[in-house]
PDB file of C-alpha atoms in Angstrom:
ATOM      1  CA  MET A  76       6.052 -42.164 -16.799  1.00 35.00           C
ATOM      2  CA  LEU A  77       5.439 -39.682 -18.865  1.00 36.00           C
ATOM      3  CA  SER A  78       7.073 -37.033 -21.735  1.00 38.00           C
ATOM      4  CA  SER A  79       9.941 -34.875 -21.093  1.00 44.00           C
ATOM      5  CA  ALA A  80       7.508 -32.506 -22.096  1.00 51.00           C
ATOM      6  CA  GLY A  81       5.401 -33.748 -19.315  1.00 59.00           C
ATOM      7  CA  LEU A  82       5.210 -32.360 -16.328  1.00 78.00           C
ATOM      8  CA  ASP A  83       2.810 -29.502 -15.941  1.00 80.00           C
ATOM      9  CA  LEU A  84       4.433 -26.325 -13.663  1.00 79.00           C
ATOM     10  CA  ARG A  85       2.362 -23.963 -13.064  1.00 82.00           C
ATOM     11  CA  PRO A  86       0.566 -25.333 -10.249  1.00 91.00           C
ATOM     12  CA  LEU A  87       3.326 -25.908  -8.065  1.00 95.00           C
ATOM     13  CA  ARG A  88       4.498 -24.264  -5.190  1.00 97.00           C
ATOM     14  CA  ALA A  89       7.142 -25.254  -3.299  1.00 97.00           C
ATOM     15  CA  ALA A  90      10.479 -26.447  -5.813  1.00 98.00           C
ATOM     16  CA  ILE A  91      13.216 -30.039  -3.451  1.00 98.00           C
ATOM     17  CA  ILE A  92      15.900 -30.284  -4.928  1.00 98.00           C
ATOM     18  CA  ASP A  93      19.161 -32.542  -4.687  1.00 98.00           C
ATOM     19  CA  LEU A  94      22.672 -31.446  -4.158  1.00 98.00           C
ATOM     20  CA  ASP A  95      24.782 -34.031  -5.616  1.00 96.00           C
ATOM     21  CA  GLY A  96      25.300 -34.792  -9.001  1.00 96.00           C
ATOM     22  CA  THR A  97      22.228 -32.313  -9.861  1.00 98.00           C
ATOM     23  CA  MET A  98      23.409 -29.255  -8.567  1.00 98.00           C
ATOM     24  CA  VAL A  99      27.523 -30.237  -8.502  1.00 98.00           C
ATOM     25  CA  ASP A 100      29.668 -31.967  -9.700  1.00 97.00           C
ATOM     26  CA  THR A 101      31.219 -33.503  -6.157  1.00 96.00           C
ATOM     27  CA  LEU A 102      32.321 -36.577  -7.608  1.00 95.00           C
ATOM     28  CA  GLY A 103      37.165 -34.750  -7.053  1.00 96.00           C
ATOM     29  CA  ASP A 104      35.508 -34.323  -3.587  1.00 97.00           C
ATOM     30  CA  PHE A 105      34.532 -37.680  -2.864  1.00 95.00           C
ATOM     31  CA  GLU A 106      36.912 -39.028  -4.696  1.00 96.00           C
ATOM     32  CA  VAL A 107      39.862 -36.842  -3.142  1.00 97.00           C
ATOM     33  CA  ALA A 108      38.173 -37.730   0.498  1.00 96.00           C
ATOM     34  CA  LEU A 109      38.109 -41.506  -0.061  1.00 97.00           C
ATOM     35  CA  ASN A 110      41.681 -41.816  -1.243  1.00 97.00           C
ATOM     36  CA  ARG A 111      43.373 -39.854   1.316  1.00 97.00           C
ATOM     37  CA  THR A 112      40.483 -42.278   3.601  1.00 97.00           C
ATOM     38  CA  PHE A 113      41.692 -45.141   2.559  1.00 96.00           C
ATOM     39  CA  ALA A 114      45.482 -44.462   2.468  1.00 96.00           C
ATOM     40  CA  ASP A 115      45.257 -43.563   6.056  1.00 96.00           C
ATOM     41  CA  LEU A 116      44.873 -47.301   5.924  1.00 94.00           C
ATOM     42  CA  THR A 117      47.027 -48.269   4.208  1.00 92.00           C
ATOM     43  CA  LEU A 118      44.159 -49.345   0.985  1.00 94.00           C
ATOM     44  CA  PRO A 119      44.415 -49.031  -2.679  1.00 93.00           C
ATOM     45  CA  GLY A 120      43.065 -46.153  -3.629  1.00 92.00           C
ATOM     46  CA  VAL A 121      39.493 -45.304  -5.280  1.00 93.00           C
ATOM     47  CA  ASN A 122      39.022 -44.426  -9.123  1.00 90.00           C
ATOM     48  CA  ARG A 123      36.631 -41.768 -10.370  1.00 90.00           C
ATOM     49  CA  ALA A 124      34.170 -44.564 -11.579  1.00 90.00           C
ATOM     50  CA  ALA A 125      33.830 -46.892  -8.748  1.00 91.00           C
ATOM     51  CA  VAL A 126      33.199 -43.581  -6.406  1.00 93.00           C
ATOM     52  CA  GLU A 127      30.322 -42.527  -9.665  1.00 90.00           C
ATOM     53  CA  ARG A 128      28.636 -45.666  -8.921  1.00 90.00           C
ATOM     54  CA  THR A 129      28.886 -45.991  -5.412  1.00 91.00           C
ATOM     55  CA  VAL A 130      27.942 -42.372  -4.391  1.00 87.00           C
ATOM     56  CA  GLY A 131      24.134 -40.705  -3.315  1.00 78.00           C
ATOM     57  CA  LYS A 132      23.102 -43.054  -0.153  1.00 82.00           C
ATOM     58  CA  GLY A 133      24.445 -42.017   2.001  1.00 80.00           C
ATOM     59  CA  SER A 134      28.739 -41.025   3.105  1.00 86.00           C
ATOM     60  CA  GLU A 135      27.818 -44.135   5.453  1.00 90.00           C
ATOM     61  CA  HIS A 136      27.113 -46.643   2.231  1.00 90.00           C
ATOM     62  CA  LEU A 137      29.682 -44.915   0.107  1.00 92.00           C
ATOM     63  CA  ILE A 138      32.291 -46.209   2.787  1.00 95.00           C
ATOM     64  CA  ARG A 139      31.631 -49.863   3.226  1.00 95.00           C
ATOM     65  CA  SER A 140      30.860 -50.612  -0.407  1.00 94.00           C
ATOM     66  CA  LEU A 141      34.078 -49.409  -1.211  1.00 95.00           C
ATOM     67  CA  LEU A 142      35.458 -50.612   1.934  1.00 95.00           C
ATOM     68  CA  ALA A 143      34.180 -53.762   0.004  1.00 93.00           C
ATOM     69  CA  GLU A 144      35.503 -53.610  -2.517  1.00 92.00           C
ATOM     70  CA  GLN A 145      39.258 -53.225  -2.036  1.00 91.00           C
ATOM     71  CA  LEU A 146      39.099 -55.541   0.984  1.00 92.00           C
ATOM     72  CA  ALA A 147      38.284 -57.849  -1.600  1.00 90.00           C
ATOM     73  CA  LEU A 148      41.410 -56.554  -4.090  1.00 89.00           C
ATOM     74  CA  PRO A 149      43.573 -59.957  -4.221  1.00 85.00           C
ATOM     75  CA  ALA A 150      46.253 -58.007  -3.140  1.00 79.00           C
ATOM     76  CA  VAL A 151      44.576 -56.637  -0.267  1.00 84.00           C
ATOM     77  CA  SER A 152      42.468 -59.939   0.548  1.00 68.00           C
ATOM     78  CA  GLY A 153      45.393 -61.997   0.568  1.00 58.00           C
ATOM     79  CA  VAL A 154      46.479 -59.839   3.915  1.00 54.00           C
ATOM     80  CA  GLY A 155      42.808 -60.449   5.305  1.00 48.00           C
ATOM     81  CA  GLU A 156      43.688 -63.546   5.462  1.00 48.00           C
ATOM     82  CA  VAL A 157      46.715 -63.303   7.254  1.00 44.00           C
ATOM     83  CA  CYS A 158      44.824 -61.027   9.851  1.00 55.00           C
ATOM     84  CA  PRO A 159      41.097 -61.486  10.046  1.00 60.00           C
ATOM     85  CA  ALA A 160      40.489 -58.581  11.837  1.00 67.00           C
ATOM     86  CA  ARG A 161      40.122 -56.407   7.830  1.00 82.00           C
ATOM     87  CA  THR A 162      36.797 -56.554   7.943  1.00 91.00           C
ATOM     88  CA  VAL A 163      34.260 -53.736   6.468  1.00 93.00           C
ATOM     89  CA  ASP A 164      33.315 -53.604  10.357  1.00 94.00           C
ATOM     90  CA  ALA A 165      36.858 -53.992  11.580  1.00 93.00           C
ATOM     91  CA  LEU A 166      37.349 -50.788   9.433  1.00 95.00           C
ATOM     92  CA  PHE A 167      34.322 -48.872   9.323  1.00 96.00           C
ATOM     93  CA  GLU A 168      34.550 -46.211  11.869  1.00 96.00           C
ATOM     94  CA  PRO A 169      38.417 -45.446  11.583  1.00 96.00           C
ATOM     95  CA  ALA A 170      37.661 -45.090   7.810  1.00 97.00           C
ATOM     96  CA  TRP A 171      33.517 -42.715   8.795  1.00 95.00           C
ATOM     97  CA  ARG A 172      36.131 -40.657  11.314  1.00 96.00           C
ATOM     98  CA  ARG A 173      39.034 -40.448   8.528  1.00 97.00           C
ATOM     99  CA  TYR A 174      36.563 -39.666   6.037  1.00 96.00           C
ATOM    100  CA  GLN A 175      35.210 -36.384   8.220  1.00 94.00           C
ATOM    101  CA  HIS A 176      38.276 -34.772   8.987  1.00 97.00           C
ATOM    102  CA  HIS A 177      39.347 -35.363   4.810  1.00 97.00           C
ATOM    103  CA  TYR A 178      36.073 -33.913   3.356  1.00 95.00           C
ATOM    104  CA  LEU A 179      35.234 -31.819   5.582  1.00 95.00           C
ATOM    105  CA  ALA A 180      39.434 -29.943   5.348  1.00 96.00           C
ATOM    106  CA  ILE A 181      37.956 -30.043   0.986  1.00 97.00           C
ATOM    107  CA  ASN A 182      34.575 -30.027   0.318  1.00 97.00           C
ATOM    108  CA  GLY A 183      33.964 -27.730  -1.669  1.00 97.00           C
ATOM    109  CA  GLN A 184      37.507 -27.731  -3.290  1.00 97.00           C
ATOM    110  CA  PHE A 185      37.375 -30.473  -6.313  1.00 97.00           C
ATOM    111  CA  SER A 186      33.327 -29.866  -7.284  1.00 97.00           C
ATOM    112  CA  ASP A 187      31.157 -27.206  -9.849  1.00 98.00           C
ATOM    113  CA  VAL A 188      28.210 -25.773  -9.504  1.00 98.00           C
ATOM    114  CA  PHE A 189      26.419 -27.741 -12.703  1.00 98.00           C
ATOM    115  CA  PRO A 190      25.525 -25.362 -15.692  1.00 98.00           C
ATOM    116  CA  GLY A 191      22.717 -23.600 -15.499  1.00 98.00           C
ATOM    117  CA  VAL A 192      22.145 -23.713 -11.781  1.00 98.00           C
ATOM    118  CA  ILE A 193      22.227 -20.629 -11.232  1.00 98.00           C
ATOM    119  CA  GLU A 194      19.901 -19.666 -13.791  1.00 97.00           C
ATOM    120  CA  GLY A 195      17.688 -22.564 -13.083  1.00 97.00           C
ATOM    121  CA  LEU A 196      17.456 -21.873  -9.121  1.00 98.00           C
ATOM    122  CA  GLU A 197      16.539 -17.739  -9.831  1.00 98.00           C
ATOM    123  CA  GLY A 198      14.012 -18.233 -12.355  1.00 96.00           C
ATOM    124  CA  LEU A 199      11.827 -20.570  -9.637  1.00 96.00           C
ATOM    125  CA  LEU A 200      12.705 -17.792  -6.900  1.00 97.00           C
ATOM    126  CA  ALA A 201      11.323 -15.001  -9.427  1.00 96.00           C
ATOM    127  CA  ARG A 202       7.897 -16.968 -10.022  1.00 93.00           C
ATOM    128  CA  GLY A 203       7.231 -17.742  -6.121  1.00 95.00           C
ATOM    129  CA  LEU A 204       8.438 -20.417  -4.969  1.00 96.00           C
ATOM    130  CA  ARG A 205       9.396 -21.969  -2.357  1.00 98.00           C
ATOM    131  CA  LEU A 206      13.044 -24.066  -2.722  1.00 98.00           C
ATOM    132  CA  ALA A 207      14.253 -26.601   0.124  1.00 98.00           C
ATOM    133  CA  CYS A 208      17.611 -28.671  -0.685  1.00 98.00           C
ATOM    134  CA  LEU A 209      16.660 -32.413   0.357  1.00 98.00           C
ATOM    135  CA  THR A 210      19.899 -34.676   0.443  1.00 97.00           C
ATOM    136  CA  ASN A 211      22.199 -37.989   1.396  1.00 94.00           C
ATOM    137  CA  LYS A 212      24.650 -35.704   2.343  1.00 93.00           C
ATOM    138  CA  PRO A 213      25.077 -35.201   6.215  1.00 92.00           C
ATOM    139  CA  LEU A 214      24.013 -32.323   6.852  1.00 96.00           C
ATOM    140  CA  ALA A 215      26.571 -29.913   7.643  1.00 95.00           C
ATOM    141  CA  PHE A 216      29.018 -31.275   4.585  1.00 94.00           C
ATOM    142  CA  ALA A 217      25.739 -29.703   2.622  1.00 97.00           C
ATOM    143  CA  GLN A 218      25.545 -27.201   4.258  1.00 97.00           C
ATOM    144  CA  ASP A 219      29.211 -25.682   3.802  1.00 96.00           C
ATOM    145  CA  LEU A 220      28.991 -26.563   0.398  1.00 98.00           C
ATOM    146  CA  LEU A 221      25.885 -24.648  -0.642  1.00 98.00           C
ATOM    147  CA  GLN A 222      27.785 -22.211   1.441  1.00 98.00           C
ATOM    148  CA  ALA A 223      31.258 -22.979  -0.983  1.00 97.00           C
ATOM    149  CA  LYS A 224      29.461 -22.442  -4.551  1.00 98.00           C
ATOM    150  CA  GLY A 225      27.524 -19.219  -3.157  1.00 98.00           C
ATOM    151  CA  LEU A 226      23.958 -21.065  -2.353  1.00 98.00           C
ATOM    152  CA  ALA A 227      23.057 -21.356   0.284  1.00 98.00           C
ATOM    153  CA  GLY A 228      21.257 -18.042   0.593  1.00 98.00           C
ATOM    154  CA  TYR A 229      18.446 -19.653  -2.251  1.00 98.00           C
ATOM    155  CA  PHE A 230      16.883 -22.295  -0.097  1.00 98.00           C
ATOM    156  CA  LEU A 231      13.827 -21.940   2.771  1.00 97.00           C
ATOM    157  CA  GLN A 232      15.304 -25.403   3.962  1.00 97.00           C
ATOM    158  CA  VAL A 233      18.564 -27.782   4.162  1.00 98.00           C
ATOM    159  CA  PHE A 234      18.282 -31.108   5.016  1.00 98.00           C
ATOM    160  CA  GLY A 235      20.519 -34.433   4.738  1.00 97.00           C
ATOM    161  CA  GLY A 236      20.963 -37.882   5.730  1.00 94.00           C
ATOM    162  CA  ASP A 237      20.943 -37.856   9.171  1.00 95.00           C
ATOM    163  CA  SER A 238      18.744 -34.685   9.705  1.00 98.00           C
ATOM    164  CA  PHE A 239      15.893 -37.610   9.368  1.00 97.00           C
ATOM    165  CA  GLU A 240      15.439 -40.603  10.678  1.00 97.00           C
ATOM    166  CA  ARG A 241      15.721 -42.149   7.073  1.00 96.00           C
ATOM    167  CA  ARG A 242      17.398 -41.166   3.516  1.00 96.00           C
ATOM    168  CA  LYS A 243      15.406 -41.143   0.537  1.00 96.00           C
ATOM    169  CA  PRO A 244      14.841 -43.472  -1.311  1.00 96.00           C
ATOM    170  CA  ASP A 245      12.416 -43.692   1.460  1.00 98.00           C
ATOM    171  CA  PRO A 246       9.446 -40.535   1.327  1.00 98.00           C
ATOM    172  CA  LEU A 247       9.787 -39.571   4.782  1.00 98.00           C
ATOM    173  CA  PRO A 248      12.140 -36.892   4.660  1.00 98.00           C
ATOM    174  CA  LEU A 249      10.535 -35.281   1.124  1.00 98.00           C
ATOM    175  CA  LEU A 250       6.966 -35.743   3.524  1.00 98.00           C
ATOM    176  CA  LYS A 251       8.533 -33.601   6.177  1.00 98.00           C
ATOM    177  CA  THR A 252      10.819 -30.941   3.782  1.00 98.00           C
ATOM    178  CA  CYS A 253       7.774 -30.166   2.119  1.00 98.00           C
ATOM    179  CA  GLU A 254       5.611 -30.785   5.267  1.00 98.00           C
ATOM    180  CA  ALA A 255       8.870 -27.589   6.618  1.00 98.00           C
ATOM    181  CA  MET A 256       7.906 -25.542   3.910  1.00 98.00           C
ATOM    182  CA  GLY A 257       3.658 -25.831   4.495  1.00 97.00           C
ATOM    183  CA  ILE A 258       3.376 -27.517   0.825  1.00 98.00           C
ATOM    184  CA  GLU A 259       1.725 -30.231   0.054  1.00 97.00           C
ATOM    185  CA  PRO A 260       3.008 -32.934  -2.210  1.00 98.00           C
ATOM    186  CA  ALA A 261       1.699 -32.651  -4.655  1.00 97.00           C
ATOM    187  CA  ARG A 262       2.782 -28.585  -5.483  1.00 97.00           C
ATOM    188  CA  THR A 263       5.770 -29.572  -4.835  1.00 98.00           C
ATOM    189  CA  LEU A 264       8.584 -30.520  -7.521  1.00 97.00           C
ATOM    190  CA  MET A 265      11.577 -33.197  -6.302  1.00 98.00           C
ATOM    191  CA  VAL A 266      14.053 -32.573  -8.561  1.00 98.00           C
ATOM    192  CA  GLY A 267      16.910 -34.857  -8.336  1.00 98.00           C
ATOM    193  CA  ASP A 268      19.310 -37.132  -9.688  1.00 97.00           C
ATOM    194  CA  SER A 269      18.901 -40.612  -9.695  1.00 95.00           C
ATOM    195  CA  GLN A 270      16.347 -43.334  -8.756  1.00 95.00           C
ATOM    196  CA  ASN A 271      17.318 -42.663  -5.280  1.00 95.00           C
ATOM    197  CA  ASP A 272      15.125 -38.811  -5.839  1.00 97.00           C
ATOM    198  CA  ALA A 273      12.974 -40.542  -8.053  1.00 97.00           C
ATOM    199  CA  LEU A 274      12.068 -43.685  -5.509  1.00 97.00           C
ATOM    200  CA  ALA A 275      10.768 -41.564  -2.958  1.00 98.00           C
ATOM    201  CA  ALA A 276       8.819 -38.103  -5.335  1.00 98.00           C
ATOM    202  CA  ARG A 277       6.540 -41.140  -6.161  1.00 98.00           C
ATOM    203  CA  ALA A 278       6.602 -42.826  -2.813  1.00 98.00           C
ATOM    204  CA  ALA A 279       5.860 -38.591  -1.282  1.00 98.00           C
ATOM    205  CA  GLY A 280       3.192 -38.136  -4.616  1.00 98.00           C
ATOM    206  CA  CYS A 281       5.352 -36.033  -5.013  1.00 98.00           C
ATOM    207  CA  PRO A 282       5.637 -34.959  -9.171  1.00 97.00           C
ATOM    208  CA  VAL A 283       9.770 -35.681 -10.379  1.00 97.00           C
ATOM    209  CA  ALA A 284      11.717 -34.040 -12.719  1.00 97.00           C
ATOM    210  CA  LEU A 285      15.645 -35.438 -13.411  1.00 97.00           C
ATOM    211  CA  VAL A 286      18.238 -34.065 -14.828  1.00 98.00           C
ATOM    212  CA  THR A 287      19.809 -36.341 -17.691  1.00 97.00           C
ATOM    213  CA  TYR A 288      24.116 -35.667 -16.572  1.00 96.00           C
ATOM    214  CA  GLY A 289      23.561 -36.826 -12.790  1.00 93.00           C
ATOM    215  CA  TYR A 290      25.025 -39.969 -11.189  1.00 93.00           C
ATOM    216  CA  ASN A 291      22.644 -42.650 -11.084  1.00 92.00           C
ATOM    217  CA  HIS A 292      24.651 -46.404  -9.802  1.00 84.00           C
ATOM    218  CA  GLY A 293      25.470 -46.741 -13.375  1.00 85.00           C
ATOM    219  CA  GLU A 294      20.945 -46.682 -15.045  1.00 90.00           C
ATOM    220  CA  PRO A 295      20.264 -44.854 -17.887  1.00 93.00           C
ATOM    221  CA  ILE A 296      18.428 -41.822 -15.382  1.00 95.00           C
ATOM    222  CA  GLU A 297      15.530 -42.901 -18.229  1.00 94.00           C
ATOM    223  CA  ARG A 298      14.686 -45.988 -16.772  1.00 94.00           C
ATOM    224  CA  SER A 299      13.987 -44.276 -13.432  1.00 96.00           C
ATOM    225  CA  PRO A 300      10.154 -43.556 -12.911  1.00 95.00           C
ATOM    226  CA  HIS A 301      10.145 -39.801 -13.546  1.00 96.00           C
ATOM    227  CA  ASP A 302       7.554 -36.556 -14.970  1.00 95.00           C
ATOM    228  CA  ARG A 303       9.790 -34.870 -16.722  1.00 95.00           C
ATOM    229  CA  LEU A 304      14.000 -34.948 -17.838  1.00 96.00           C
ATOM    230  CA  VAL A 305      15.734 -31.625 -17.969  1.00 96.00           C
ATOM    231  CA  ASN A 306      19.275 -31.591 -19.604  1.00 97.00           C
ATOM    232  CA  SER A 307      19.712 -28.278 -16.686  1.00 97.00           C
ATOM    233  CA  LEU A 308      17.950 -27.006 -13.740  1.00 97.00           C
ATOM    234  CA  ALA A 309      17.172 -23.573 -16.014  1.00 97.00           C
ATOM    235  CA  ASP A 310      15.134 -26.038 -18.528  1.00 95.00           C
ATOM    236  CA  LEU A 311      12.770 -26.047 -15.452  1.00 93.00           C
ATOM    237  CA  LEU A 312      11.187 -23.064 -16.831  1.00 91.00           C
ATOM    238  CA  ILE A 313      10.640 -24.154 -20.394  1.00 84.00           C
ATOM    239  CA  GLY A 314       7.133 -24.034 -19.621  1.00 69.00           C
ATOM    240  CA  LEU A 315       6.651 -21.386 -16.581  1.00 67.00           C
ATOM    241  CA  PRO A 316       5.017 -18.677 -17.437  1.00 65.00           C
ATOM    242  CA  THR A 317       7.320 -14.984 -16.719  1.00 66.00           C
TER     243      THR A 317
END
């Protein structure tokens, strides 16, 4: 693991940037959409801490994990003993449909772009790097969010969790994104906020920078493999020629 200043960015020709927790603080969107979904299913709501601990591995994983937690609550599990059909598998499909409905209705309304993101993106483009957004969020959700937050125009490519056969931390999405941009992985920086981004980058052969403020399943981000830690996307420009 290199120090936060140990990555030479000058040979880079592209950057792949994660969305949730890296460019946009979307916990508010997740919290509202999930609580409306669980209300439709007569389940207790979830708090922000539970969402932050679980988000990052795709919407299906998010819903299944939180369904399991809510169904395990004493008040709910007692009902389950009377109604065995209230299981994660049985509730997932209706939960997924309601979640899609609610998330599409509020996408971006309860989220904010992190400080330094615009400066970082503009600086990377000004220095000739090609940019792609790669997220485990469904592609349609990602595209709408980028548009709503004024970020869509910065990216040559946008790929979501349903764009490829596998998601981060598998390296396949990074390799496919590099291929789409026409830049080899060794010259493409992965910028993310979690071990999913870090592990995918390592396996794909991409250098990786991690932001210190995102969502990493409750684990300290510095424990994840990285070549650089930054406090904002603007900090990526440190060490790059103007």
